[in-house]
PDB file of C-alpha atoms in Angstrom:
ATOM      1  CA  UNK A  65      34.942 -17.773   8.141  1.00  0.00           C
ATOM      2  CA  UNK A  66      36.046 -14.031   8.758  1.00  0.00           C
ATOM      3  CA  UNK A  67      35.728 -12.519   5.326  1.00  0.00           C
ATOM      4  CA  UNK A  68      32.165 -11.735   4.138  1.00  0.00           C
ATOM      5  CA  UNK A  69      30.440 -13.843   1.398  1.00  0.00           C
ATOM      6  CA  UNK A  70      29.235 -12.424  -1.972  1.00  0.00           C
ATOM      7  CA  UNK A  71      25.841 -14.138  -2.448  1.00  0.00           C
ATOM      8  CA  UNK A  72      23.423 -12.914  -5.230  1.00  0.00           C
ATOM      9  CA  UNK A  73      19.749 -14.027  -4.554  1.00  0.00           C
ATOM     10  CA  UNK A  74      17.093 -14.010  -7.507  1.00  0.00           C
ATOM     11  CA  UNK A  75      13.454 -13.831  -6.372  1.00  0.00           C
ATOM     12  CA  UNK A  76      11.536 -11.128  -4.850  1.00  0.00           C
ATOM     13  CA  UNK A  77       9.067 -12.663  -2.250  1.00  0.00           C
ATOM     14  CA  UNK A  78      10.944 -15.721  -1.118  1.00  0.00           C
ATOM     15  CA  UNK A  79      14.179 -14.236  -2.189  1.00  0.00           C
ATOM     16  CA  UNK A  80      13.582 -11.457   0.443  1.00  0.00           C
ATOM     17  CA  UNK A  81      12.802 -13.988   3.320  1.00  0.00           C
ATOM     18  CA  UNK A  82      16.289 -15.758   2.433  1.00  0.00           C
ATOM     19  CA  UNK A  83      18.063 -12.260   2.321  1.00  0.00           C
ATOM     20  CA  UNK A  84      16.547 -11.463   5.697  1.00  0.00           C
ATOM     21  CA  UNK A  85      17.424 -14.858   7.174  1.00  0.00           C
ATOM     22  CA  UNK A  86      21.099 -14.716   5.776  1.00  0.00           C
ATOM     23  CA  UNK A  87      21.675 -11.253   7.170  1.00  0.00           C
ATOM     24  CA  UNK A  88      20.330 -12.197  10.568  1.00  0.00           C
ATOM     25  CA  UNK A  89      21.601 -15.791  10.789  1.00  0.00           C
ATOM     26  CA  UNK A  90      23.438 -15.006  14.041  1.00  0.00           C
ATOM     27  CA  UNK A  91      21.453 -12.272  15.808  1.00  0.00           C
ATOM     28  CA  UNK A  92      22.647 -13.297  19.228  1.00  0.00           C
ATOM     29  CA  UNK A  93      26.167 -12.512  18.299  1.00  0.00           C
ATOM     30  CA  UNK A  94      25.421  -9.797  15.434  1.00  0.00           C
ATOM     31  CA  UNK A  95      26.797  -7.035  17.356  1.00  0.00           C
ATOM     32  CA  UNK A  96      29.942  -8.747  18.201  1.00  0.00           C
ATOM     33  CA  UNK A  97      30.928  -9.399  14.402  1.00  0.00           C
ATOM     34  CA  UNK A  98      30.659  -8.231  10.835  1.00  0.00           C
ATOM     35  CA  UNK A  99      27.696  -9.643   8.790  1.00  0.00           C
ATOM     36  CA  UNK A 100      28.544 -13.071   7.376  1.00  0.00           C
ATOM     37  CA  UNK A 101      27.222 -12.384   3.790  1.00  0.00           C
ATOM     38  CA  UNK A 102      27.083  -9.508   1.243  1.00  0.00           C
ATOM     39  CA  UNK A 103      23.807  -9.925  -0.321  1.00  0.00           C
ATOM     40  CA  UNK A 104      22.894  -8.479  -3.884  1.00  0.00           C
ATOM     41  CA  UNK A 105      19.381  -9.003  -4.919  1.00  0.00           C
ATOM     42  CA  UNK A 106      17.668  -9.528  -8.495  1.00  0.00           C
ATOM     43  CA  UNK A 107      14.097  -8.710  -6.945  1.00  0.00           C
ATOM     44  CA  UNK A 108      12.055 -10.499  -9.741  1.00  0.00           C
ATOM     45  CA  UNK A 109       9.892 -13.568  -9.309  1.00  0.00           C
ATOM     46  CA  UNK A 110       9.822 -13.943 -13.059  1.00  0.00           C
ATOM     47  CA  UNK A 111      13.197 -13.637 -15.018  1.00  0.00           C
ATOM     48  CA  UNK A 112      13.340 -12.425 -18.735  1.00  0.00           C
ATOM     49  CA  UNK A 113      16.357 -12.950 -21.140  1.00  0.00           C
ATOM     50  CA  UNK A 114      17.354  -9.378 -20.864  1.00  0.00           C
ATOM     51  CA  UNK A 115      17.564  -9.732 -16.920  1.00  0.00           C
ATOM     52  CA  UNK A 116      20.072 -12.611 -17.514  1.00  0.00           C
ATOM     53  CA  UNK A 117      22.044 -10.922 -19.909  1.00  0.00           C
ATOM     54  CA  UNK A 118      22.216  -7.673 -17.690  1.00  0.00           C
ATOM     55  CA  UNK A 119      22.994  -9.372 -14.669  1.00  0.00           C
ATOM     56  CA  UNK A 120      26.754  -8.551 -13.319  1.00  0.00           C
ATOM     57  CA  UNK A 121      27.926 -11.622 -11.391  1.00  0.00           C
ATOM     58  CA  UNK A 122      31.229 -10.235 -11.101  1.00  0.00           C
ATOM     59  CA  UNK A 123      32.576 -11.149  -7.382  1.00  0.00           C
ATOM     60  CA  UNK A 124      29.628 -13.433  -6.841  1.00  0.00           C
ATOM     61  CA  UNK A 125      30.320 -16.621  -5.028  1.00  0.00           C
ATOM     62  CA  UNK A 126      26.996 -18.122  -4.447  1.00  0.00           C
ATOM     63  CA  UNK A 127      23.711 -17.649  -6.209  1.00  0.00           C
ATOM     64  CA  UNK A 128      20.355 -18.489  -5.067  1.00  0.00           C
ATOM     65  CA  UNK A 129      17.559 -19.004  -7.477  1.00  0.00           C
ATOM     66  CA  UNK A 130      14.368 -18.224  -5.428  1.00  0.00           C
ATOM     67  CA  UNK A 131      12.355 -17.194  -8.758  1.00  0.00           C
ATOM     68  CA  UNK A 132       9.039 -19.204  -9.624  1.00  0.00           C
ATOM     69  CA  UNK A 133      11.265 -20.939 -12.265  1.00  0.00           C
ATOM     70  CA  UNK A 134       8.114 -20.054 -14.839  1.00  0.00           C
ATOM     71  CA  UNK A 135      10.396 -19.101 -17.752  1.00  0.00           C
ATOM     72  CA  UNK A 136      13.056 -20.478 -19.805  1.00  0.00           C
ATOM     73  CA  UNK A 137      15.276 -17.462 -18.724  1.00  0.00           C
ATOM     74  CA  UNK A 138      15.243 -18.662 -15.152  1.00  0.00           C
ATOM     75  CA  UNK A 139      17.286 -21.872 -16.501  1.00  0.00           C
ATOM     76  CA  UNK A 140      19.450 -19.587 -18.665  1.00  0.00           C
ATOM     77  CA  UNK A 141      20.400 -17.566 -15.487  1.00  0.00           C
ATOM     78  CA  UNK A 142      21.537 -20.859 -13.930  1.00  0.00           C
ATOM     79  CA  UNK A 143      23.796 -21.758 -16.903  1.00  0.00           C
ATOM     80  CA  UNK A 144      25.318 -18.651 -16.784  1.00  0.00           C
ATOM     81  CA  UNK A 145      26.048 -18.971 -13.409  1.00  0.00           C
ATOM     82  CA  UNK A 146      27.558 -22.464 -14.117  1.00  0.00           C
ATOM     83  CA  UNK A 147      29.577 -21.074 -16.865  1.00  0.00           C
ATOM     84  CA  UNK A 148      31.197 -18.454 -14.484  1.00  0.00           C
ATOM     85  CA  UNK A 149      32.026 -21.349 -11.782  1.00  0.00           C
ATOM     86  CA  UNK A 150      29.131 -20.181  -9.439  1.00  0.00           C
ATOM     87  CA  UNK A 151      27.173 -22.771  -7.577  1.00  0.00           C
ATOM     88  CA  UNK A 152      23.490 -22.180  -7.705  1.00  0.00           C
ATOM     89  CA  UNK A 153      21.023 -23.094  -4.925  1.00  0.00           C
ATOM     90  CA  UNK A 154      17.287 -23.495  -6.260  1.00  0.00           C
ATOM     91  CA  UNK A 155      14.875 -22.756  -3.735  1.00  0.00           C
ATOM     92  CA  UNK A 156      11.123 -23.832  -4.211  1.00  0.00           C
ATOM     93  CA  UNK A 157       8.093 -23.465  -2.113  1.00  0.00           C
ATOM     94  CA  UNK A 158       6.004 -26.509  -1.745  1.00  0.00           C
ATOM     95  CA  UNK A 159       3.278 -24.852   0.341  1.00  0.00           C
ATOM     96  CA  UNK A 160       3.917 -26.763   3.710  1.00  0.00           C
ATOM     97  CA  UNK A 161       7.403 -27.968   2.650  1.00  0.00           C
ATOM     98  CA  UNK A 162      10.334 -26.942   0.705  1.00  0.00           C
ATOM     99  CA  UNK A 163      12.510 -28.156  -1.701  1.00  0.00           C
ATOM    100  CA  UNK A 164      16.230 -27.306  -2.317  1.00  0.00           C
ATOM    101  CA  UNK A 165      18.807 -28.223  -4.837  1.00  0.00           C
ATOM    102  CA  UNK A 166      22.549 -27.314  -5.266  1.00  0.00           C
ATOM    103  CA  UNK A 167      23.707 -27.242  -8.692  1.00  0.00           C
ATOM    104  CA  UNK A 168      27.304 -27.601  -8.998  1.00  0.00           C
ATOM    105  CA  UNK A 169      28.859 -25.691 -11.887  1.00  0.00           C
ATOM    106  CA  UNK A 170      30.299 -28.882 -13.777  1.00  0.00           C
ATOM    107  CA  UNK A 171      27.665 -31.168 -12.221  1.00  0.00           C
ATOM    108  CA  UNK A 172      24.204 -32.267 -13.416  1.00  0.00           C
ATOM    109  CA  UNK A 173      22.093 -29.617 -14.810  1.00  0.00           C
ATOM    110  CA  UNK A 174      18.924 -28.773 -12.832  1.00  0.00           C
ATOM    111  CA  UNK A 175      17.243 -28.033 -16.177  1.00  0.00           C
ATOM    112  CA  UNK A 176      16.794 -31.942 -16.326  1.00  0.00           C
ATOM    113  CA  UNK A 177      13.744 -31.555 -14.118  1.00  0.00           C
ATOM    114  CA  UNK A 178      12.077 -29.998 -17.177  1.00  0.00           C
ATOM    115  CA  UNK A 179      12.417 -33.092 -18.955  1.00  0.00           C
ATOM    116  CA  UNK A 180      10.899 -35.574 -16.302  1.00  0.00           C
ATOM    117  CA  UNK A 181       8.756 -38.263 -18.035  1.00  0.00           C
ATOM    118  CA  UNK A 182       5.698 -39.271 -16.275  1.00  0.00           C
ATOM    119  CA  UNK A 183       5.784 -42.950 -17.517  1.00  0.00           C
ATOM    120  CA  UNK A 184       8.572 -43.425 -15.065  1.00  0.00           C
ATOM    121  CA  UNK A 185       6.291 -42.145 -12.396  1.00  0.00           C
ATOM    122  CA  UNK A 186       4.835 -43.863  -9.253  1.00  0.00           C
ATOM    123  CA  UNK A 187       1.184 -42.525  -9.841  1.00  0.00           C
ATOM    124  CA  UNK A 188      -1.722 -44.389 -11.509  1.00  0.00           C
ATOM    125  CA  UNK A 189      -1.640 -44.286 -15.434  1.00  0.00           C
ATOM    126  CA  UNK A 190      -5.085 -42.593 -15.424  1.00  0.00           C
ATOM    127  CA  UNK A 191      -3.822 -39.879 -13.332  1.00  0.00           C
ATOM    128  CA  UNK A 192      -0.503 -39.477 -15.347  1.00  0.00           C
ATOM    129  CA  UNK A 193      -2.654 -39.186 -18.776  1.00  0.00           C
ATOM    130  CA  UNK A 194      -4.666 -36.698 -17.199  1.00  0.00           C
ATOM    131  CA  UNK A 195      -1.649 -34.663 -16.118  1.00  0.00           C
ATOM    132  CA  UNK A 196       0.090 -34.936 -19.277  1.00  0.00           C
ATOM    133  CA  UNK A 197      -2.675 -33.731 -21.354  1.00  0.00           C
ATOM    134  CA  UNK A 198      -2.987 -30.542 -19.193  1.00  0.00           C
ATOM    135  CA  UNK A 199       0.848 -30.038 -19.569  1.00  0.00           C
ATOM    136  CA  UNK A 200       0.641 -30.265 -23.198  1.00  0.00           C
ATOM    137  CA  UNK A 201      -2.063 -27.900 -23.554  1.00  0.00           C
ATOM    138  CA  UNK A 202      -0.437 -25.598 -21.326  1.00  0.00           C
ATOM    139  CA  UNK A 203       2.916 -26.073 -23.166  1.00  0.00           C
ATOM    140  CA  UNK A 204       1.705 -24.870 -26.391  1.00  0.00           C
ATOM    141  CA  UNK A 205       1.705 -21.374 -24.878  1.00  0.00           C
ATOM    142  CA  UNK A 206       4.913 -21.300 -22.911  1.00  0.00           C
ATOM    143  CA  UNK A 207       6.706 -22.923 -20.140  1.00  0.00           C
ATOM    144  CA  UNK A 208       5.188 -21.909 -16.626  1.00  0.00           C
ATOM    145  CA  UNK A 209       5.211 -22.341 -12.818  1.00  0.00           C
ATOM    146  CA  UNK A 210       2.489 -24.897 -13.002  1.00  0.00           C
ATOM    147  CA  UNK A 211       4.460 -27.160 -15.158  1.00  0.00           C
ATOM    148  CA  UNK A 212       7.721 -26.605 -13.349  1.00  0.00           C
ATOM    149  CA  UNK A 213       6.213 -27.642 -10.091  1.00  0.00           C
ATOM    150  CA  UNK A 214       4.316 -30.562 -11.480  1.00  0.00           C
ATOM    151  CA  UNK A 215       7.703 -31.754 -13.190  1.00  0.00           C
ATOM    152  CA  UNK A 216       9.636 -31.200  -9.851  1.00  0.00           C
ATOM    153  CA  UNK A 217       7.021 -33.201  -7.908  1.00  0.00           C
ATOM    154  CA  UNK A 218       7.426 -36.273 -10.699  1.00  0.00           C
ATOM    155  CA  UNK A 219      11.177 -35.874  -9.997  1.00  0.00           C
ATOM    156  CA  UNK A 220      10.990 -36.035  -6.521  1.00  0.00           C
ATOM    157  CA  UNK A 221       8.563 -38.909  -6.830  1.00  0.00           C
ATOM    158  CA  UNK A 222      10.725 -40.976  -9.044  1.00  0.00           C
ATOM    159  CA  UNK A 223      13.660 -40.284  -7.162  1.00  0.00           C
ATOM    160  CA  UNK A 224      12.188 -41.398  -4.053  1.00  0.00           C
ATOM    161  CA  UNK A 225      11.267 -44.603  -5.682  1.00  0.00           C
ATOM    162  CA  UNK A 226      14.423 -45.380  -7.444  1.00  0.00           C
ATOM    163  CA  UNK A 227      16.150 -45.240  -4.021  1.00  0.00           C
ATOM    164  CA  UNK A 228      13.335 -47.252  -1.988  1.00  0.00           C
ATOM    165  CA  UNK A 229      12.553 -44.077  -0.244  1.00  0.00           C
ATOM    166  CA  UNK A 230       8.958 -43.008  -1.305  1.00  0.00           C
ATOM    167  CA  UNK A 231       7.287 -39.765  -0.818  1.00  0.00           C
ATOM    168  CA  UNK A 232       3.682 -40.495  -0.630  1.00  0.00           C
ATOM    169  CA  UNK A 233       2.388 -37.076   0.062  1.00  0.00           C
ATOM    170  CA  UNK A 234       4.263 -35.813  -3.065  1.00  0.00           C
ATOM    171  CA  UNK A 235       2.389 -38.481  -5.165  1.00  0.00           C
ATOM    172  CA  UNK A 236      -0.833 -37.120  -3.555  1.00  0.00           C
ATOM    173  CA  UNK A 237      -0.090 -33.596  -4.297  1.00  0.00           C
ATOM    174  CA  UNK A 238       0.564 -34.361  -8.215  1.00  0.00           C
ATOM    175  CA  UNK A 239      -3.068 -35.858  -8.293  1.00  0.00           C
ATOM    176  CA  UNK A 240      -4.470 -32.859  -6.276  1.00  0.00           C
ATOM    177  CA  UNK A 241      -2.515 -30.098  -8.193  1.00  0.00           C
ATOM    178  CA  UNK A 242      -3.145 -31.789 -11.667  1.00  0.00           C
ATOM    179  CA  UNK A 243      -4.399 -28.312 -13.053  1.00  0.00           C
ATOM    180  CA  UNK A 244      -2.537 -25.871 -10.778  1.00  0.00           C
ATOM    181  CA  UNK A 245       0.767 -25.434  -8.887  1.00  0.00           C
ATOM    182  CA  UNK A 246       1.361 -26.113  -5.253  1.00  0.00           C
ATOM    183  CA  UNK A 247      -0.255 -23.210  -2.932  1.00  0.00           C
ATOM    184  CA  UNK A 248       2.651 -20.802  -2.302  1.00  0.00           C
ATOM    185  CA  UNK A 249       2.127 -20.758   1.766  1.00  0.00           C
ATOM    186  CA  UNK A 250       4.262 -18.611   3.841  1.00  0.00           C
ATOM    187  CA  UNK A 251       5.159 -21.727   5.741  1.00  0.00           C
ATOM    188  CA  UNK A 252       7.062 -23.224   2.853  1.00  0.00           C
ATOM    189  CA  UNK A 253       8.924 -19.955   2.005  1.00  0.00           C
ATOM    190  CA  UNK A 254      10.005 -19.687   5.578  1.00  0.00           C
ATOM    191  CA  UNK A 255      11.179 -23.286   5.654  1.00  0.00           C
ATOM    192  CA  UNK A 256      12.970 -22.606   2.265  1.00  0.00           C
ATOM    193  CA  UNK A 257      14.790 -19.852   3.840  1.00  0.00           C
ATOM    194  CA  UNK A 258      16.100 -21.663   6.764  1.00  0.00           C
ATOM    195  CA  UNK A 259      17.350 -24.421   4.813  1.00  0.00           C
ATOM    196  CA  UNK A 260      18.829 -22.041   2.188  1.00  0.00           C
ATOM    197  CA  UNK A 261      20.902 -20.200   4.726  1.00  0.00           C
ATOM    198  CA  UNK A 262      22.067 -23.223   6.226  1.00  0.00           C
ATOM    199  CA  UNK A 263      23.159 -24.556   3.085  1.00  0.00           C
ATOM    200  CA  UNK A 264      24.871 -21.323   2.352  1.00  0.00           C
ATOM    201  CA  UNK A 265      26.836 -21.345   5.604  1.00  0.00           C
ATOM    202  CA  UNK A 266      27.872 -24.883   4.841  1.00  0.00           C
ATOM    203  CA  UNK A 267      29.218 -23.905   1.365  1.00  0.00           C
ATOM    204  CA  UNK A 268      31.094 -20.960   2.781  1.00  0.00           C
ATOM    205  CA  UNK A 269      32.796 -23.115   5.367  1.00  0.00           C
ATOM    206  CA  UNK A 270      33.922 -25.654   2.996  1.00  0.00           C
ATOM    207  CA  UNK A 271      31.591 -28.454   4.562  1.00  0.00           C
ATOM    208  CA  UNK A 272      29.912 -31.126   2.439  1.00  0.00           C
ATOM    209  CA  UNK A 273      26.376 -30.243   0.992  1.00  0.00           C
ATOM    210  CA  UNK A 274      24.291 -32.537  -1.473  1.00  0.00           C
ATOM    211  CA  UNK A 275      24.511 -31.658  -5.126  1.00  0.00           C
ATOM    212  CA  UNK A 276      21.812 -32.167  -7.695  1.00  0.00           C
ATOM    213  CA  UNK A 277      20.438 -34.688  -8.689  1.00  0.00           C
ATOM    214  CA  UNK A 278      20.457 -35.115  -4.849  1.00  0.00           C
ATOM    215  CA  UNK A 279      18.431 -32.477  -3.073  1.00  0.00           C
ATOM    216  CA  UNK A 280      17.098 -31.399   0.171  1.00  0.00           C
ATOM    217  CA  UNK A 281      13.192 -31.732   0.894  1.00  0.00           C
ATOM    218  CA  UNK A 282      11.528 -30.756   4.120  1.00  0.00           C
ATOM    219  CA  UNK A 283       8.954 -32.925   5.792  1.00  0.00           C
ATOM    220  CA  UNK A 284       5.338 -32.110   5.739  1.00  0.00           C
ATOM    221  CA  UNK A 285       4.263 -30.515   9.117  1.00  0.00           C
ATOM    222  CA  UNK A 286       1.715 -33.333   9.537  1.00  0.00           C
ATOM    223  CA  UNK A 287       4.794 -35.917   9.355  1.00  0.00           C
ATOM    224  CA  UNK A 288       7.155 -33.922  11.984  1.00  0.00           C
TER     225      UNK A 288
END
């Protein structure tokens, strides 16, 4: 892969870590070759529809969405990329772990995470009812990061149960964070950055990656 790959990274905090990791992916040989990626940035953790409309994707080959996914605009951004045939890597900080999903332009939409139904979940009915009531109350105002991360947690849990590969710590996290999102720890952000750049390299080299509804989930540090 001799030519630079044009990548747009949306997201301020974790987006900055991903950009830095991408630009220093091969620091040992960096003086002997050009940077692999040409990075453009949309340095906002929360996107607006105006941001999406004004975003110029000309020449962009891959997009990383490392925003908080806390507004509908984040998913509108995903749709804009898909319409232009651009794969999108969604990177999410789960505290001491990280979740990444690669959206294929003509594949399963990442926005399906929003529709996750708790009735299919693996946690207890009492906990589900409590969580759903909290989500309904919050949803009266607007979609936000707390709701997104709980919906994502349910998606991970249900996916694991379906394929008989349960993720117990996700179920526990859904209970513990029924009224708030996963803590945004630097550990999770750095893990996400490393995973993300590895996926970018594989995409750029034409290697196989998992596309959503499949995903990448790092283990908790306690389980390593």
